RNA sequence: GCGGGCGUGGCGAAAUUGGCAGACGCACUAGACUUAGGAUCUAGCGCCUCACGGCAUGUGGGUUCGAGUCCCUCCGCCCGCACCA
């Protein structure tokens, strides 16, 4: 029987390999997803957070958000919107540079290579991006405008009176007009008397992008400064290198000026509560009061900040941060040695150490006393590193009875702990811990006695302001963002130095192109890599009158951080090829802002804050019409890896199966998940996997080696990476898309499990089979199969070739109901981003149609449209087979018709006091009141009542009727 | 410690406004077609019970004719921030 060999022929099934290739080629050559900047249609902007093109390529977790945004973008197109759905690459960054340091290969080559790979992977997923708008942050045509925006920020200041960003010239005019007094070093001078350098220094204190001597996060291993959000637990977020605090001259962005607006404007945007909360937390607004404490027998005043002025009478000492400038000045001679030693010690303790032993209490008495502003009592002044120099005034009034940190300190050094708040209805052991709660009433507090905490805070502030002891103050935890990086692979900062005065490069000379260097490392004197560049100089024009022809000045050698390019990229997509402007006015006015932004929540306090900051600054300068970059934000969950482990018996080459390992001392190691199936190790593949495994011995259970498993972050080092290319190769892109959506709610993190993918694969094949008639294969006949083929025999049918077939018959009511149920469900699901339930609905519909053997055109036609956002290749192929000439992208989303959804009548369960007694057939056309009447008049229901009268009748149309007696 | 989110079968999960809990899929079981099955089709699949029926959405309580859903208590998990005065 020769024909046996055709059994597994692909002819039988949907050939995803061929179909997907065909349509991807079609979309690319026809530029199906190109978007115009003007249209009579309403605009809709769907944006993904663009990726950093790393060498590892995409894993199955990355596309989750891209698929979701793609579904939404395709849906919006089909419902009549002009959709902007672009993609690009955040292509400046550390890994390419690290690789360059190791290999000498220029980062642009690595980056180019990685982008090509990313592009290929993204194309395979059939994401409907308009690639004509692609942006790359490392492209000079792009970073020209990043530099341009930097100059705008450099040339702007934040006017706190108007609450707006304004050009720096306005400030200069103001200074000139009023001949303002300006702080220069320690002295005050008039603006007219200042020289050029001094004026530059004064203005620098106002610019939004500014150079200052500041304490920064210095990462010695990477040789660069990092922003606060790039440091986690005292180590760098990328690489995990230790970070220390260092004072150095540094470029920063004055994001703190926008703190209040960044906080308040969160109210108006549809972002997840958790992201908003993280940002609120990061901004850390706290309202309180600054109070001055005079030093006994000295001219100094210590200014403290507190949010609890109600506890002012509980102050028993004052603590200064070790870095506080008064420490040196007020310390008595007797204490000098001890204090200096302590300050020195604190300086050398890194943040990481300080955080590691948070419980260690340390401090030293200065010998000085402050005077309590209300009681006139003398209270000791201490130095302690639990007080942070960078927050508030770097000094606190300590209230040990009502603040746990003060309590710990006071307890340790045996200081007084006066009680001033009486806890409400509670016996509190003040010897054991402090009472920090903001509830209770004031005691031992003079004019505050008897007031609640809330009232006392108000009264105390009023009194403090009345007596001119201090004033209301709002503090933020947010710090200005470090902007310069001592690295190569970033945008050069377009600043040059003329006689040490930083000056902006002329707009006409942008971009300042990243120069070639011999090595990507700092110079021998610790200068950033750009200092290696030959002739890293700028020749301003017109040349300063006094200078000779050809004089040039050194350029800035630090580069911009990774977040610079990503803080405005959403604007560039609007007009990506514009070489006159960062984006044209018309394009900006048409596209406005992002309607839907999808990306990971890990950017909550980084990118998502910076992009809001730049948007507000650009708005103030009249460059864009919106104050927020994105109306709606969705954070897709992370897809975790499911790692597998093998257990090697210590000091041997024997591996013991999971359930037998208790009897041995074993070492667990990650094993490549690709050689494990259902936790069963493929021993042969394991032997080949690594050289040292070749002679491995195994202790098996039931003849199998069972691996352990755990859910971990997907990463190369854990051998748990599942590559989307492999999935696409095996099941096809549509299947992968459907499965990723089917896994669960978009925003939930979930482990990847390849097992379930057969479900969506079956669905696609089932749909395909439904519209393909079986026909005898020519190939089969050619090899001489002379046996009669019985089309009823399922085994015979397998040898037949498929041919597309739809029936032109009108669908009946049941079939239409199935379809319209689906339309309604899928429409609603997409609107609320519940893609997983949509996939279920498709499966139900196809199951129903298969059961009804419904192969009708009028059903498939809308079905293909509904499916196109989810499984674009299959949909496009079916659409084409149905005889449509244009891509399914250009058609219309079907509307559901309610008349097909409901039956004419419904058997309502009638329950009395919640107990179901009977079912009653009632027309669905009736409204609530009519149903009620119908029920009350029904003979059968009357029988049930037996004379009782109903108290209440509850009707839920289409569902339930309950009668309360 | 503070803040945010969550808890439903063996597993991923559904239940949109308080209205038939567990849709859909995976895994599993049985059967059909088979020389064969990692194909396809049919049926079953929360727990207890031969059955009738009863019990079930982390725990305990409350509101309601009716609670997975709303309110309170406790327990557990995940995420973020954390000496921020």
Coordinates of N, CA and C (backbone and C1' of nucleotides) in Angstrom, one line a residue, chain A residues 7-8 232 274 277-278 281 306-307 386-388 391 396 405 477 742-743 745 748 759 762 765-766 798 825 828 832 836-837 840 843-844 847 913-914 954 956 959 962, chain B residues 2-6 11-17 19-20 23-27 32-42 64-66 79-85:
Chain A
X7 N 0.2 10.1 4.6 CA -0.7 10.2 5.8 C -0.5 11.6 6.5
X8 N 0.8 12.0 6.6 CA 1.0 13.2 7.4 C 1.1 14.4 6.5
X232 N 18.9 50.8 42.7 CA 17.9 50.1 43.5 C 18.7 49.4 44.6
X274 N -1.8 51.7 40.6 CA -0.5 51.3 41.2 C 0.6 52.2 40.6
X277 N 0.2 55.6 42.1 CA 0.6 55.6 43.5 C 2.1 55.6 43.6
X278 N 2.8 54.8 42.8 CA 4.2 54.8 42.8 C 4.8 56.2 42.5
X281 N 4.2 58.5 45.4 CA 5.2 58.1 46.4 C 6.6 58.6 46.1
X306 N 9.2 70.0 60.0 CA 8.3 68.9 60.6 C 6.9 69.0 60.1
X307 N 6.3 67.8 60.0 CA 4.9 67.7 59.7 C 4.0 67.6 60.9
X386 N 20.8 59.1 61.1 CA 19.5 58.7 60.7 C 18.7 60.0 60.1
X387 N 19.3 61.1 60.2 CA 18.8 62.3 59.6 C 19.5 62.5 58.2
X388 N 18.7 62.6 57.2 CA 19.2 62.7 55.8 C 19.5 64.2 55.5
X391 N 17.0 65.8 52.6 CA 15.6 66.0 52.7 C 15.3 67.1 53.7
X396 N 16.2 67.8 62.3 CA 14.9 67.5 62.8 C 14.8 67.9 64.3
X405 N 11.7 56.7 65.3 CA 13.1 56.8 65.1 C 13.8 57.7 66.2
X477 N 10.0 64.7 48.2 CA 11.1 63.7 48.2 C 11.8 63.6 46.9
X742 N -4.7 34.4 25.3 CA -5.6 33.4 26.0 C -5.1 33.1 27.4
X743 N -3.8 33.3 27.6 CA -3.1 33.0 28.9 C -3.8 33.5 30.1
X745 N -5.6 37.5 32.0 CA -5.7 39.0 31.8 C -4.4 39.6 31.5
X748 N -1.9 40.8 34.2 CA -1.4 39.9 35.2 C -0.1 39.3 34.8
X759 N -4.3 24.1 22.4 CA -5.7 24.6 22.4 C -6.0 25.6 21.3
X762 N -5.5 24.0 17.8 CA -6.7 23.2 17.4 C -7.8 24.1 16.9
X765 N -7.1 25.2 13.3 CA -7.3 24.1 12.4 C -8.8 23.8 12.2
X766 N -9.5 23.9 13.3 CA -10.9 23.6 13.3 C -11.7 24.5 12.4
X798 N -8.5 11.4 5.7 CA -7.2 12.0 5.9 C -6.3 12.0 4.7
X825 N -19.8 40.0 21.9 CA -18.8 39.7 22.9 C -17.4 40.2 22.6
X828 N -17.2 44.1 22.9 CA -17.2 44.5 24.3 C -15.8 44.1 24.9
X832 N -12.8 46.7 26.5 CA -12.3 46.7 27.9 C -11.1 45.9 28.1
X836 N -8.4 37.8 26.6 CA -8.5 36.4 26.8 C -9.9 35.8 26.7
X837 N -10.9 36.6 27.1 CA -12.3 36.0 27.0 C -12.7 36.1 25.5
X840 N -11.8 32.8 23.9 CA -12.7 31.8 24.3 C -14.0 31.9 23.5
X843 N -13.7 30.4 20.1 CA -13.7 28.9 20.2 C -15.1 28.4 20.3
X844 N -15.9 29.1 21.2 CA -17.3 28.6 21.3 C -18.0 28.8 20.0
X847 N -17.0 26.1 17.5 CA -17.5 24.8 18.0 C -19.0 24.7 17.6
X913 N -39.3 34.2 47.9 CA -38.3 34.3 48.9 C -37.0 33.6 48.6
X914 N -36.6 33.6 47.4 CA -35.4 33.0 47.0 C -35.4 31.6 46.6
X954 N -39.2 41.3 42.3 CA -38.0 41.7 41.7 C -37.8 41.0 40.4
X956 N -35.4 40.8 37.0 CA -34.2 41.1 36.2 C -34.5 40.6 34.8
X959 N -33.5 37.3 33.0 CA -32.8 36.4 33.9 C -33.6 35.8 35.0
X962 N -38.1 37.2 41.2 CA -38.3 36.7 42.6 C -39.4 37.5 43.3
Chain B
rC2 P 1.5 50.3 59.0 O5' 1.7 51.2 57.7 C5' 1.8 52.7 57.8 C4' 2.2 53.3 56.5 C3' 1.3 52.9 55.4 O3' 0.0 53.5 55.3 C1' 3.5 52.8 54.7
rG3 P -1.2 52.7 54.8 O5' -1.0 52.7 53.2 C5' -1.0 53.9 52.5 C4' -0.5 53.7 51.1 C3' -1.3 52.6 50.3 O3' -2.5 53.2 49.8 C1' 1.0 52.3 50.0
rG4 P -3.7 52.2 49.6 O5' -3.3 51.4 48.3 C5' -3.3 52.0 47.0 C4' -2.7 51.1 45.9 C3' -3.5 49.8 45.7 O3' -4.6 50.0 44.9 C1' -1.2 49.3 45.8
rG5 P -5.9 49.0 45.2 O5' -5.4 47.6 44.6 C5' -5.1 47.4 43.2 C4' -4.5 46.1 43.0 C3' -5.2 44.9 43.3 O3' -6.2 44.6 42.3 C1' -3.0 44.6 44.1
rC6 P -7.6 43.9 42.8 O5' -7.1 42.4 43.2 C5' -6.7 41.5 42.2 C4' -6.0 40.3 42.8 C3' -6.8 39.3 43.6 O3' -7.5 38.5 42.7 C1' -4.8 39.7 44.8
rC11 P -4.9 23.4 41.2 O5' -4.3 23.7 39.8 C5' -2.9 23.8 39.6 C4' -2.6 24.1 38.2 C3' -3.2 25.4 37.7 O3' -2.4 26.5 38.1 C1' -3.6 23.7 36.1
rG12 P -3.1 27.9 38.3 O5' -3.4 28.4 36.9 C5' -2.3 28.7 36.0 C4' -2.7 29.2 34.7 C3' -3.8 30.3 34.7 O3' -3.2 31.6 35.0 C1' -4.4 28.7 33.1
rA13 P -3.9 32.6 35.9 O5' -5.1 33.0 34.9 C5' -6.5 33.1 35.4 C4' -7.4 32.7 34.3 C3' -8.8 33.3 34.4 O3' -8.8 34.5 33.7 C1' -8.9 31.0 34.1
rA14 P -9.8 35.6 34.2 O5' -11.2 35.0 33.8 C5' -11.8 35.4 32.7 C4' -13.1 34.7 32.4 C3' -14.3 35.3 33.1 O3' -14.6 36.5 32.3 C1' -14.5 33.0 33.2
rA15 P -14.9 37.8 33.1 O5' -16.3 37.4 33.9 C5' -17.4 37.1 33.1 C4' -18.5 36.6 34.0 C3' -18.8 37.4 35.2 O3' -19.6 38.5 34.9 C1' -18.7 35.1 35.8
rU16 P -19.5 39.8 35.8 O5' -18.6 40.7 34.9 C5' -17.9 41.8 35.5 C4' -18.3 43.0 34.6 C3' -19.7 43.5 34.7 O3' -19.7 44.9 34.7 C1' -19.2 43.1 32.5
rU17 P -19.4 45.7 36.0 O5' -20.9 46.2 36.5 C5' -21.0 47.1 37.6 C4' -22.4 47.1 38.0 C3' -22.9 45.8 38.7 O3' -23.6 46.1 39.9 C1' -24.4 46.4 36.9
rG19 P -24.7 40.0 39.6 O5' -25.8 38.9 39.6 C5' -25.6 37.7 40.3 C4' -26.7 36.7 40.1 C3' -27.1 36.5 38.6 O3' -27.6 35.2 38.5 C1' -29.0 37.3 39.9
rC20 P -26.6 34.0 38.1 O5' -27.6 32.8 38.1 C5' -28.0 32.3 39.3 C4' -28.0 30.8 39.2 C3' -26.6 30.2 39.0 O3' -26.5 28.9 39.6 C1' -28.1 29.6 37.2
rA23 P -16.9 25.2 33.1 O5' -17.4 25.7 31.7 C5' -18.8 26.1 31.5 C4' -18.8 27.4 30.6 C3' -17.9 27.4 29.4 O3' -18.5 26.7 28.3 C1' -17.7 29.4 30.5
rC24 P -17.7 25.5 27.7 O5' -16.4 26.1 27.2 C5' -16.4 27.0 26.1 C4' -15.0 27.6 25.9 C3' -13.8 26.6 25.9 O3' -13.7 26.0 24.7 C1' -13.3 28.4 27.3
rG25 P -13.2 24.5 24.6 O5' -11.7 24.6 25.1 C5' -10.7 25.2 24.2 C4' -9.4 25.4 25.0 C3' -8.7 24.2 25.5 O3' -8.1 23.4 24.5 C1' -8.7 25.9 27.2
rC26 P -7.8 21.9 24.7 O5' -6.7 21.9 25.9 C5' -5.4 22.4 25.6 C4' -4.6 22.3 26.9 C3' -4.4 20.9 27.5 O3' -3.4 20.2 26.8 C1' -4.9 22.4 29.2
rA27 P -3.6 18.6 26.5 O5' -3.6 18.1 28.0 C5' -2.3 18.1 28.8 C4' -2.6 17.6 30.2 C3' -3.2 16.3 30.3 O3' -2.3 15.2 30.2 C1' -4.3 17.9 31.7
rA32 P -14.9 1.2 21.5 O5' -15.2 2.3 20.4 C5' -16.6 2.4 19.9 C4' -16.6 3.5 18.9 C3' -15.7 3.3 17.6 O3' -16.3 2.4 16.7 C1' -15.5 5.5 18.4
rC33 P -15.5 1.3 15.9 O5' -14.7 2.2 14.9 C5' -15.3 3.0 14.0 C4' -14.4 3.9 13.3 C3' -13.1 3.3 12.8 O3' -13.4 2.6 11.5 C1' -12.5 5.3 13.9
rU34 P -12.7 1.2 11.2 O5' -11.2 1.7 11.1 C5' -10.2 0.9 11.5 C4' -9.0 1.6 11.7 C3' -7.8 0.8 12.0 O3' -7.3 0.2 10.8 C1' -7.8 2.6 13.5
rU35 P -7.4 -1.3 10.6 O5' -5.9 -1.7 11.3 C5' -5.7 -3.0 11.9 C4' -4.2 -3.0 12.3 C3' -3.9 -1.8 13.2 O3' -4.2 -2.0 14.6 C1' -2.2 -2.0 11.5
rA36 P -4.9 -0.8 15.4 O5' -3.7 0.3 15.4 C5' -2.4 0.0 16.1 C4' -1.4 1.0 15.7 C3' -1.8 2.4 16.2 O3' -1.5 2.6 17.5 C1' -0.9 2.5 14.0
rG37 P -2.5 3.4 18.4 O5' -1.9 4.9 18.7 C5' -0.6 5.2 18.2 C4' -0.4 6.6 18.0 C3' -1.3 7.5 19.0 O3' -0.7 8.7 19.3 C1' -1.9 7.9 16.7
rG38 P 0.2 8.7 20.5 O5' 0.4 10.2 20.8 C5' -0.6 11.0 21.2 C4' -0.4 12.4 20.7 C3' -0.8 12.6 19.2 O3' -1.3 13.9 19.1 C1' 1.5 13.2 19.6
rA39 P -2.9 14.0 19.1 O5' -3.3 13.9 17.5 C5' -2.7 14.7 16.6 C4' -3.5 14.7 15.3 C3' -5.0 14.9 15.5 O3' -5.3 16.3 15.6 C1' -4.7 13.0 14.1
rU40 P -6.5 16.7 16.5 O5' -7.8 16.1 15.9 C5' -8.3 16.5 14.6 C4' -9.4 15.6 14.2 C3' -10.6 15.5 15.1 O3' -11.5 16.6 15.0 C1' -10.0 13.4 14.4
rC41 P -12.3 17.2 16.3 O5' -13.4 16.1 16.5 C5' -14.4 16.0 15.5 C4' -15.2 14.7 15.8 C3' -15.9 14.7 17.1 O3' -17.1 15.4 17.2 C1' -14.8 12.6 16.7
rU42 P -17.5 16.1 18.5 O5' -18.1 14.9 19.4 C5' -19.2 14.1 18.9 C4' -19.5 13.0 19.8 C3' -19.6 13.4 21.3 O3' -20.8 14.0 21.6 C1' -18.3 11.4 21.1
rU64 P -30.7 43.5 56.0 O5' -30.8 43.0 54.5 C5' -31.0 43.9 53.4 C4' -30.9 43.2 52.1 C3' -31.8 42.0 52.0 O3' -33.1 42.4 51.6 C1' -29.6 41.5 51.1
rC65 P -34.3 41.6 52.4 O5' -34.3 40.1 51.7 C5' -35.1 39.1 52.2 C4' -35.2 38.0 51.2 C3' -33.8 37.5 50.6 O3' -33.2 36.6 51.6 C1' -35.3 37.8 48.8
rG66 P -31.6 36.8 51.9 O5' -30.9 36.6 50.5 C5' -30.9 35.3 49.9 C4' -30.4 35.3 48.5 C3' -29.0 35.8 48.4 O3' -28.0 34.8 48.8 C1' -30.3 36.7 46.7
rC79 P 7.2 39.9 44.3 O5' 6.7 41.3 43.9 C5' 6.5 41.7 42.5 C4' 5.8 43.0 42.4 C3' 6.6 44.2 43.1 O3' 7.7 44.6 42.3 C1' 4.4 44.3 43.7
rG80 P 9.0 45.2 43.0 O5' 8.6 46.6 43.4 C5' 8.2 47.6 42.4 C4' 7.6 48.8 43.0 C3' 8.4 49.5 44.1 O3' 9.4 50.3 43.5 C1' 6.2 49.2 44.9
rC81 P 10.8 50.4 44.3 O5' 10.4 51.3 45.5 C5' 10.0 52.7 45.3 C4' 9.5 53.3 46.6 C3' 10.5 53.3 47.7 O3' 11.6 54.3 47.6 C1' 8.5 52.6 48.5
rA82 P 13.0 53.9 48.1 O5' 12.9 53.8 49.7 C5' 12.5 54.9 50.4 C4' 12.0 54.5 51.7 C3' 13.1 54.0 52.7 O3' 13.8 55.1 53.2 C1' 11.1 52.7 52.9
rC83 P 15.2 54.8 54.0 O5' 14.8 55.6 55.3 C5' 13.6 55.3 56.0 C4' 13.6 55.8 57.4 C3' 13.8 57.3 57.4 O3' 12.9 57.9 58.3 C1' 15.4 56.2 58.7
rC84 P 11.3 58.1 57.9 O5' 11.5 59.3 56.9 C5' 11.6 60.6 57.3 C4' 10.9 61.5 56.3 C3' 9.7 60.9 55.6 O3' 8.5 61.5 55.9 C1' 11.4 61.4 54.0
rA85 P 7.9 62.7 56.0 O5' 8.1 62.9 57.6 C5' 8.1 64.2 58.1 C4' 8.7 64.2 59.4 C3' 9.2 65.5 59.9 O3' 8.2 66.3 60.5 C1' 10.9 64.0 60.2

